[in-house]
mmCIF file of N, CA, C and O in Angstrom:
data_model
loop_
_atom_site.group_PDB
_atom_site.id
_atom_site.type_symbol
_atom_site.label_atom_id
_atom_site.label_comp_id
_atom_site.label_asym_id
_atom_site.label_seq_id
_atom_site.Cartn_x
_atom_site.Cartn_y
_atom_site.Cartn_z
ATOM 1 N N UNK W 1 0.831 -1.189 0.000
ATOM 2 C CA UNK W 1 0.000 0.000 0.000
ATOM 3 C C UNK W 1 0.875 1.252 0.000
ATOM 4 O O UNK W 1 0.573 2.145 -0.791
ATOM 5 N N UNK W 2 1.850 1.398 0.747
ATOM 6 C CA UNK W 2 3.011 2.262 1.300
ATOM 7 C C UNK W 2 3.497 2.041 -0.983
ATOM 8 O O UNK W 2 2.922 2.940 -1.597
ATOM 9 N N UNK W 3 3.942 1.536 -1.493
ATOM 10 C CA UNK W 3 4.458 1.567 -2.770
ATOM 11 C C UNK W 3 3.429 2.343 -3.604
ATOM 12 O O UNK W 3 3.720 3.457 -4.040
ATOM 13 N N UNK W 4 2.258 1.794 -3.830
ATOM 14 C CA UNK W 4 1.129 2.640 -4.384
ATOM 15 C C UNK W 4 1.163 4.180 -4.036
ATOM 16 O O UNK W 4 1.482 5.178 -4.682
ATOM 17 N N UNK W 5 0.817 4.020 -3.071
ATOM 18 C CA UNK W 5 0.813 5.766 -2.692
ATOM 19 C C UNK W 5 2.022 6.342 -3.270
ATOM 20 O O UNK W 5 1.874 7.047 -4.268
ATOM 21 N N UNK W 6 3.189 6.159 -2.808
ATOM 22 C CA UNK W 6 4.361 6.345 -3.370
ATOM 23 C C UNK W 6 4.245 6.619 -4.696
ATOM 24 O O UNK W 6 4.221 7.780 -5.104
ATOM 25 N N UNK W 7 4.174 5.719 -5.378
ATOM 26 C CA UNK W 7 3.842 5.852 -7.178
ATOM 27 C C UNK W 7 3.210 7.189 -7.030
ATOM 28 O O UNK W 7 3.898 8.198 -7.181
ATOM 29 N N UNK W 8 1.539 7.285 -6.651
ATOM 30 C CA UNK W 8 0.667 8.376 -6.869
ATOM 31 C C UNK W 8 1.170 9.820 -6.924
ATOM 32 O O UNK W 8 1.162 10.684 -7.801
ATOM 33 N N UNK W 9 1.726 9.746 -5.330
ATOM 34 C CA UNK W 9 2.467 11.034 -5.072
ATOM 35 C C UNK W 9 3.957 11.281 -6.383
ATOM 36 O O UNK W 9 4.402 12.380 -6.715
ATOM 37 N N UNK W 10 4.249 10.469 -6.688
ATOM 38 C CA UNK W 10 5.581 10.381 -8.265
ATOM 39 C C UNK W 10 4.614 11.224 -9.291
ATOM 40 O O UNK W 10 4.947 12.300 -9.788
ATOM 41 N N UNK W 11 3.479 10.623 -9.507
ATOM 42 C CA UNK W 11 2.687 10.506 -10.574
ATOM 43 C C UNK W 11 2.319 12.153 -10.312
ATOM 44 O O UNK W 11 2.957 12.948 -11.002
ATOM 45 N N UNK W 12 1.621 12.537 -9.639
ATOM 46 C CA UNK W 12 1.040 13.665 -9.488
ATOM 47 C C UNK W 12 1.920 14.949 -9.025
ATOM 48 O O UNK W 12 1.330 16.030 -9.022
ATOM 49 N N UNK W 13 3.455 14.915 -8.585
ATOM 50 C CA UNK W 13 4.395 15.539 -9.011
ATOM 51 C C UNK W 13 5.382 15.547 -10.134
ATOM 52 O O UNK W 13 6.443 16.133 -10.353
ATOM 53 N N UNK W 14 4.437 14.442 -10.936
ATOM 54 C CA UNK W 14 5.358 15.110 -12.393
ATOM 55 C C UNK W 14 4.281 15.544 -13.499
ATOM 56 O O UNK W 14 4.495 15.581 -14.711
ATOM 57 N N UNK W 15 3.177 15.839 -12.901
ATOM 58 C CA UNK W 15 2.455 16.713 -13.694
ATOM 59 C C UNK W 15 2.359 17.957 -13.273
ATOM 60 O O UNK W 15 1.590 18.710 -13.870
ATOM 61 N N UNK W 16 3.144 18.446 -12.123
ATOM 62 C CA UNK W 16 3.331 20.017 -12.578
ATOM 63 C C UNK W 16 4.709 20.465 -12.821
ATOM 64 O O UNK W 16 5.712 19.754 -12.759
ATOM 65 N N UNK W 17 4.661 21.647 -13.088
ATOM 66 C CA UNK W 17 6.099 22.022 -13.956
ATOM 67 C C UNK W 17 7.234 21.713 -13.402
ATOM 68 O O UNK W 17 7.664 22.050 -12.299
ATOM 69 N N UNK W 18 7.912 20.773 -14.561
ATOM 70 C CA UNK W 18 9.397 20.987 -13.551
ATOM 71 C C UNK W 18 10.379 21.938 -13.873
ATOM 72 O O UNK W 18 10.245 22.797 -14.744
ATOM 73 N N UNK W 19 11.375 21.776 -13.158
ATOM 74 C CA UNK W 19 12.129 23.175 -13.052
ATOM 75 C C UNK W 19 13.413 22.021 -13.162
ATOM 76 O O UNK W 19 13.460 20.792 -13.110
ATOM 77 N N UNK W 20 14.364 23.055 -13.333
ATOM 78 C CA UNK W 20 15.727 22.216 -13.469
ATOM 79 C C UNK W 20 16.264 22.354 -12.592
ATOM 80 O O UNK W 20 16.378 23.435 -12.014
ATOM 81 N N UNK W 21 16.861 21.052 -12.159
ATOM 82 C CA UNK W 21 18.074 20.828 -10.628
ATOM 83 C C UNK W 21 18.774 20.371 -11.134
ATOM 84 O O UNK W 21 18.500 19.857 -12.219
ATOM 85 N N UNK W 22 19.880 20.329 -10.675
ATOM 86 C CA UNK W 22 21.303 19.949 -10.434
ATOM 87 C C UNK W 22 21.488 18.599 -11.154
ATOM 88 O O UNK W 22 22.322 18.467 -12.049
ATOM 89 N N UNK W 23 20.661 17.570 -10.724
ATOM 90 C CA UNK W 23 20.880 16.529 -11.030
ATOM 91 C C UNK W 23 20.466 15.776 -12.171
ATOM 92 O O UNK W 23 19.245 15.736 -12.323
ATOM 93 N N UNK W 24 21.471 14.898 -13.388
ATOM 94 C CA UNK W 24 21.473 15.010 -14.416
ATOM 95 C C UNK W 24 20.279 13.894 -15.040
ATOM 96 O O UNK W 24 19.852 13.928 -16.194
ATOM 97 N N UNK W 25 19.933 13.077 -14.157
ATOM 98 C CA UNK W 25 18.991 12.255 -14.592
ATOM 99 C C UNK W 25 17.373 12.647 -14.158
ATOM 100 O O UNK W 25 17.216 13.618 -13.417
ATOM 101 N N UNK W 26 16.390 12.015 -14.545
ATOM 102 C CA UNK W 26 14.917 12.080 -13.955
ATOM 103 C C UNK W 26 14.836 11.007 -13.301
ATOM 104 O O UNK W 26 15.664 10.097 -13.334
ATOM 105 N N UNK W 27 13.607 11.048 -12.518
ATOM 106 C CA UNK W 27 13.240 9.796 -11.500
ATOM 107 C C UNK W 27 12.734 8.781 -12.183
ATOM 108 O O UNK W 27 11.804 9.022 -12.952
ATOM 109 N N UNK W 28 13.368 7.070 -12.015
ATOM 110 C CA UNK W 28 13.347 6.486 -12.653
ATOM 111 C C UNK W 28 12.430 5.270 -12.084
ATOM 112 O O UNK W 28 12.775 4.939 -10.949
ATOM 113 N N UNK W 29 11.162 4.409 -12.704
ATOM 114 C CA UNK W 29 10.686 3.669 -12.352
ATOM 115 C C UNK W 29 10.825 2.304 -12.328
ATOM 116 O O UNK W 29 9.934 1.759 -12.980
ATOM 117 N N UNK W 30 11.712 1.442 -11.756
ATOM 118 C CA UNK W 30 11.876 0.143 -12.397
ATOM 119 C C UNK W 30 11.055 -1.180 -11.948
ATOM 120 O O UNK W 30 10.789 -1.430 -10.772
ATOM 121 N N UNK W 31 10.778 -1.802 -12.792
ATOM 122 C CA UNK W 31 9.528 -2.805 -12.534
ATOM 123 C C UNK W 31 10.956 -4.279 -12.172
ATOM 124 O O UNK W 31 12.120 -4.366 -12.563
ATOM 125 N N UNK W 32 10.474 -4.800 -11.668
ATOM 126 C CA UNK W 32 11.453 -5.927 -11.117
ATOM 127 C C UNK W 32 11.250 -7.070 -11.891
ATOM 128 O O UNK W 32 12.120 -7.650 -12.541
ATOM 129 N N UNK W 33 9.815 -7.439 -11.781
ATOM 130 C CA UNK W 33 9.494 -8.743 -12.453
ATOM 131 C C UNK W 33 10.361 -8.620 -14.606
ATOM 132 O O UNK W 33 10.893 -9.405 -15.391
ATOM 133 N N UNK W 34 10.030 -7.375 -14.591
ATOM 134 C CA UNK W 34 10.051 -6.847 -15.980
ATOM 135 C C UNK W 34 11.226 -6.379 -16.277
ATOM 136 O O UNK W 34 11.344 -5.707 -17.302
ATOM 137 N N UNK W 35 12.658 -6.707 -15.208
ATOM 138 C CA UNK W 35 13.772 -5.994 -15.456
ATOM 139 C C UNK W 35 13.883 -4.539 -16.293
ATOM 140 O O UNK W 35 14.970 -4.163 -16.732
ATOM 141 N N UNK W 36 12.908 -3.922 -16.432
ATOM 142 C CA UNK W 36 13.407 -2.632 -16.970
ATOM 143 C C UNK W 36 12.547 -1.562 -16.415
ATOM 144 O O UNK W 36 11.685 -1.853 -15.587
ATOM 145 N N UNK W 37 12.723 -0.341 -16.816
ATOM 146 C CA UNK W 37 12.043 0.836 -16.437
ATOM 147 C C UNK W 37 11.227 0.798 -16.908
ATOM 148 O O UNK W 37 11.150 0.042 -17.877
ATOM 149 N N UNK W 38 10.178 1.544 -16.537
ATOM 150 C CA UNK W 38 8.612 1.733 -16.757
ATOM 151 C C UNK W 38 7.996 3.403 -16.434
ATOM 152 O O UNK W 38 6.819 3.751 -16.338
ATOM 153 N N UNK W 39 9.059 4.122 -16.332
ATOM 154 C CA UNK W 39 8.391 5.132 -15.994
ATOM 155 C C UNK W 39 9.560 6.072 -15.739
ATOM 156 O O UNK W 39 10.372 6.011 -14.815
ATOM 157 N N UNK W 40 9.505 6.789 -16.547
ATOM 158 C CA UNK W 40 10.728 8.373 -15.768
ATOM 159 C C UNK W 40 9.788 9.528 -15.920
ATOM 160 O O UNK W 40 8.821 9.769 -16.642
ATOM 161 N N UNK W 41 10.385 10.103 -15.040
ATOM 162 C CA UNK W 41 9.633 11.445 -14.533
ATOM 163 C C UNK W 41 11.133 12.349 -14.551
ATOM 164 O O UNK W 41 12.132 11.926 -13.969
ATOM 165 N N UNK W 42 11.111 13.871 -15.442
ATOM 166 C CA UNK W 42 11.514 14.902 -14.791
ATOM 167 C C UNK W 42 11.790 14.889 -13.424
ATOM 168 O O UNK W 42 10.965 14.661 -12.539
ATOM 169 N N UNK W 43 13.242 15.195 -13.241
ATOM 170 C CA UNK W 43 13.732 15.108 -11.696
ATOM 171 C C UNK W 43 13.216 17.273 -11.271
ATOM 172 O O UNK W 43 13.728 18.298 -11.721
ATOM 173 N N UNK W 44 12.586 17.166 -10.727
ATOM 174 C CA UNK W 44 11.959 18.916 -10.438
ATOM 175 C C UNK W 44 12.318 19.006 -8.821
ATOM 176 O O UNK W 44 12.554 18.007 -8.141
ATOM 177 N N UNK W 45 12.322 20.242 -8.362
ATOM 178 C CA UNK W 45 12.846 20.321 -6.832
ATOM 179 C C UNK W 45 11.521 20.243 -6.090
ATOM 180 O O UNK W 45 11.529 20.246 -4.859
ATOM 181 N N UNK W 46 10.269 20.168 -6.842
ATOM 182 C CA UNK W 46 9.286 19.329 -5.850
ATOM 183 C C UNK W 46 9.513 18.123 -5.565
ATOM 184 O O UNK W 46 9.190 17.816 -4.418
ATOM 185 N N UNK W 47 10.060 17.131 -6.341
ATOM 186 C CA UNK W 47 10.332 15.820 -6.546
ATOM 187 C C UNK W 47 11.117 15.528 -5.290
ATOM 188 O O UNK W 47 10.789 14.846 -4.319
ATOM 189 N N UNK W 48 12.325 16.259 -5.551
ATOM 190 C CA UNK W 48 13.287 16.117 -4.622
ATOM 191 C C UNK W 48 13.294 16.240 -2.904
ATOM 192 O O UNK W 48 13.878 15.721 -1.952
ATOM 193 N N UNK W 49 12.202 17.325 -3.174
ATOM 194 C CA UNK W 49 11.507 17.860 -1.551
ATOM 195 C C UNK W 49 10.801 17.171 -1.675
ATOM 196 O O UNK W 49 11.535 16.348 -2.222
ATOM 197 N N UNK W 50 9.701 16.613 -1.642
ATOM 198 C CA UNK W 50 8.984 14.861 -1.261
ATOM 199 C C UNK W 50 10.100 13.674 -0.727
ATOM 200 O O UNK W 50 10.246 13.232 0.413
ATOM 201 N N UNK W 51 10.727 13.379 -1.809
ATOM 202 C CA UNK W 51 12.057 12.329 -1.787
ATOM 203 C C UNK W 51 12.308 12.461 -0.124
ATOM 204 O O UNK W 51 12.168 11.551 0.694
ATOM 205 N N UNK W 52 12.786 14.072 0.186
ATOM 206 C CA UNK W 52 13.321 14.287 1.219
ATOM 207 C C UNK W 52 12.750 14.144 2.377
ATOM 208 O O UNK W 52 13.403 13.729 3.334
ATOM 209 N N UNK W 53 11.225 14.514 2.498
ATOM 210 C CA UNK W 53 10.417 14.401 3.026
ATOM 211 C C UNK W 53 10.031 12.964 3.972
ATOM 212 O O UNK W 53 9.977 12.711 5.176
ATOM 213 N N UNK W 54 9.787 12.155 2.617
ATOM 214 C CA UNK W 54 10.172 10.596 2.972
ATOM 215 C C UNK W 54 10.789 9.998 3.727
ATOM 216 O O UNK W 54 10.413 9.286 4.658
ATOM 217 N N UNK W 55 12.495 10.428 3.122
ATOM 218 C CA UNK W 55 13.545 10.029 3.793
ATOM 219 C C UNK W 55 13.363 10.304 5.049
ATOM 220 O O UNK W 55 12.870 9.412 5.740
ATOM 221 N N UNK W 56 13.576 11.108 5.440
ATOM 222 C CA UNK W 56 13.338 12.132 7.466
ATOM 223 C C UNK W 56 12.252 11.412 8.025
ATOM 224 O O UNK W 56 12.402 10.903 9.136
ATOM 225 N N UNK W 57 11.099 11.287 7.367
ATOM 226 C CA UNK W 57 9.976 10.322 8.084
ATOM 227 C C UNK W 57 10.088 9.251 8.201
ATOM 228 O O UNK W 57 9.900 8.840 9.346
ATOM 229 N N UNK W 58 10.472 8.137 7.045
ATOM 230 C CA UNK W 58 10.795 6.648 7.637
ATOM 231 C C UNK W 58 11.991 6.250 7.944
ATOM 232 O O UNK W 58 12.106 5.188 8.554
ATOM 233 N N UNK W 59 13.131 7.001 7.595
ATOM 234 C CA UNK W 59 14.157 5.888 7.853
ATOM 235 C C UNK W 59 14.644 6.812 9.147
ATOM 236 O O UNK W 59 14.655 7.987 9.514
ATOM 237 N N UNK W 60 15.042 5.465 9.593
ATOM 238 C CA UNK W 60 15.130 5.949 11.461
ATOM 239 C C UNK W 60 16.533 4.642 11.588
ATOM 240 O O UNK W 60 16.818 4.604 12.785
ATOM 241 N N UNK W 61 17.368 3.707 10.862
ATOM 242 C CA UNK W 61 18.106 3.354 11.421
ATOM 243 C C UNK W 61 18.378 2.617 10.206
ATOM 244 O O UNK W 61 18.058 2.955 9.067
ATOM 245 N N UNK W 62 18.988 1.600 10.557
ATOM 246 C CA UNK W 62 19.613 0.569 9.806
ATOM 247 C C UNK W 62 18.507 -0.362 9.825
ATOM 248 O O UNK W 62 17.881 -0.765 10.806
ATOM 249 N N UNK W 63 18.304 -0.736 8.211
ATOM 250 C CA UNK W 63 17.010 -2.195 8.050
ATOM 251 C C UNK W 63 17.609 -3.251 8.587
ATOM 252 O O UNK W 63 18.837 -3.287 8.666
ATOM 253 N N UNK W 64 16.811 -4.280 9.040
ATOM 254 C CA UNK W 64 17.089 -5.302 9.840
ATOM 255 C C UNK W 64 17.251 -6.453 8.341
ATOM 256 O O UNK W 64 18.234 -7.085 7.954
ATOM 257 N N UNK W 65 16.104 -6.381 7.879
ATOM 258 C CA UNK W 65 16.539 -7.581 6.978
ATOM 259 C C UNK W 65 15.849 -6.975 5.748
ATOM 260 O O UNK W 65 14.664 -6.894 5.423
ATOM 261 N N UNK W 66 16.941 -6.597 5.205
ATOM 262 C CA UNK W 66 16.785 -5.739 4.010
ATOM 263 C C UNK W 66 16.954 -6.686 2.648
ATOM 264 O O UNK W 66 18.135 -6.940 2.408
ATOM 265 N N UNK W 67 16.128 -7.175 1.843
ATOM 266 C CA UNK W 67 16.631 -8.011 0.843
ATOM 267 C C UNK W 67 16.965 -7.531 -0.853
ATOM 268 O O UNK W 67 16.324 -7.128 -1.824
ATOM 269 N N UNK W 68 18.369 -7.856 -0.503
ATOM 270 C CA UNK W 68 19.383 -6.973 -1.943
ATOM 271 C C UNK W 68 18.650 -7.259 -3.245
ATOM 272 O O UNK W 68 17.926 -6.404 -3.755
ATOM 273 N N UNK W 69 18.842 -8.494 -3.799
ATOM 274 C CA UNK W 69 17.704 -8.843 -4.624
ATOM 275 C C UNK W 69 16.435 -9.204 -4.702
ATOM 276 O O UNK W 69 16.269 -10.423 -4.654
ATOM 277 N N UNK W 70 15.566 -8.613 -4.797
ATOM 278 C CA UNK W 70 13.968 -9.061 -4.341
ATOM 279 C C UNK W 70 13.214 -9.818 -5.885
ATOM 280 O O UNK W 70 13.711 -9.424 -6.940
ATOM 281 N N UNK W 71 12.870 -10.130 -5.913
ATOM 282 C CA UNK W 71 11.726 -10.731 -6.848
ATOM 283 C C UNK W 71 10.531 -10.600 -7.432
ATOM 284 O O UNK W 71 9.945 -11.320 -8.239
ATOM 285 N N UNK W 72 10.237 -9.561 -6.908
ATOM 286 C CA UNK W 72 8.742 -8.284 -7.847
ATOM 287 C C UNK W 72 8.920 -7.416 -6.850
ATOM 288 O O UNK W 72 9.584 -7.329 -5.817
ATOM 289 N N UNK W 73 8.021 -6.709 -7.543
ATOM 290 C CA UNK W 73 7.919 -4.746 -6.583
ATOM 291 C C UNK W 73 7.951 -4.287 -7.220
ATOM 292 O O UNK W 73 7.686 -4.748 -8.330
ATOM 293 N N UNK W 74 8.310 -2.971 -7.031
ATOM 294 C CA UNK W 74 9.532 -1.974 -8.235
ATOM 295 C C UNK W 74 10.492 -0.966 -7.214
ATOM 296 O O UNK W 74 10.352 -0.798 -6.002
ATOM 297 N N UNK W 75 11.483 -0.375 -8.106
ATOM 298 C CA UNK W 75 12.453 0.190 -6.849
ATOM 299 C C UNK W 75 12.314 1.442 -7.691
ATOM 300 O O UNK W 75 11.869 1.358 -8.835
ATOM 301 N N UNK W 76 12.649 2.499 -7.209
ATOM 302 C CA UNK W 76 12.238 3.664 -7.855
ATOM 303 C C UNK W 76 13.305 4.754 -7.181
ATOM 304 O O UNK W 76 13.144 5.119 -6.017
ATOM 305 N N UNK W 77 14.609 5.335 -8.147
ATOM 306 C CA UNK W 77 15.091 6.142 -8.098
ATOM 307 C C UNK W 77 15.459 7.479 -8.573
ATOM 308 O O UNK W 77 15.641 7.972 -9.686
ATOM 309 N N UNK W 78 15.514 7.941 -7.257
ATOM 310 C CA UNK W 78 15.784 9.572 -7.973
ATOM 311 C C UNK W 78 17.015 10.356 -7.087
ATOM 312 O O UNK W 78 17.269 10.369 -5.883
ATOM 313 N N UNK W 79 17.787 11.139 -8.514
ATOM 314 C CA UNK W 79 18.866 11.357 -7.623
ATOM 315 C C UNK W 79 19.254 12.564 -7.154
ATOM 316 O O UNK W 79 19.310 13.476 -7.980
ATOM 317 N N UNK W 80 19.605 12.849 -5.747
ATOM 318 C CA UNK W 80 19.365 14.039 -5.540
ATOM 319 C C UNK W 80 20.344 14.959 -5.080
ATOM 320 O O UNK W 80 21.240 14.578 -4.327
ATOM 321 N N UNK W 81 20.254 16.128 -5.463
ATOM 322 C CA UNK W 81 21.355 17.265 -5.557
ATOM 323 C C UNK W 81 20.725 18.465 -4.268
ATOM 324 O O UNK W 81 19.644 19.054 -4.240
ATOM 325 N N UNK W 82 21.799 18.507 -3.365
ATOM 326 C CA UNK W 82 22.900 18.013 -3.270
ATOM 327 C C UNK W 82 22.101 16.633 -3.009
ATOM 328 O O UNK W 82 20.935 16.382 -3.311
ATOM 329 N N UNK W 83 23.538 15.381 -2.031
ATOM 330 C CA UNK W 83 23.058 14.575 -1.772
ATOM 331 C C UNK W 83 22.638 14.688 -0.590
ATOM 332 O O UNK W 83 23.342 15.329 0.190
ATOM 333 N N UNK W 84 21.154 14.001 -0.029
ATOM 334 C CA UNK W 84 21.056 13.797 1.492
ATOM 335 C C UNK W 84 21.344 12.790 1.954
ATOM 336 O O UNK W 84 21.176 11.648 1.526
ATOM 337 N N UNK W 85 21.962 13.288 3.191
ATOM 338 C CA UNK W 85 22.685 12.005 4.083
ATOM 339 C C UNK W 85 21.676 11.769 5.586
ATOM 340 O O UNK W 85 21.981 11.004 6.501
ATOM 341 N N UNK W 86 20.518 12.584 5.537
ATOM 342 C CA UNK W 86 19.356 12.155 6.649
ATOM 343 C C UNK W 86 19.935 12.953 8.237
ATOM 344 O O UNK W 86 20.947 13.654 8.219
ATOM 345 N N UNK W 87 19.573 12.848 8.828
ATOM 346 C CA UNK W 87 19.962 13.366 10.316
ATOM 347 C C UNK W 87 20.480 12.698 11.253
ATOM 348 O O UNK W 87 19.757 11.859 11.790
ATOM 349 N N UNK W 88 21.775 12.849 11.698
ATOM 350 C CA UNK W 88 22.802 12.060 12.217
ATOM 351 C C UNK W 88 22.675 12.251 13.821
ATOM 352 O O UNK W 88 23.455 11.671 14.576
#
């Protein structure tokens, strides 16, 4: 459910204008089962402020059992300028 929403909020910040940042790629959608992308979005500094947003709200430590290769989902990156390193 947490992935869906995710998507939505992607989806509905790349329909308004983007603006140019720093960073040389757009946000990229990759489907797992389907080994390839499925979706890029304009990287815009709304994008990036969500991204960030995210980050500060869930991640709170080190994943316990984080699995490197997974087997469906999708992983979805975007890269961000500067970089954030979260709150230490």
């Amino acid at each position: 459910m947490k992935i869906l929403y995710m998507l939505l909020v992607v989806g509905m910040i790349s329909l308004c204008p983007s603006q140019t940042v720093g960073a040389k790629e757009g946000a990229e959608v990759f489907d797992i089962k389907k080994g390839e992308i499925v979706l890029t979005i304009p990287n815009s500094n709304a994008l990036q402020s969500q991204v960030r947003d995210w980050l500060s709200s869930s991640v709170s430590g080190i994943a316990g059992e984080f699995k490197i290769e997974p087997s469906d989902g999708i992983a979805i990156k975007v890269p961000l300028t500067p970089p954030y390193f979260g709150s230490k």
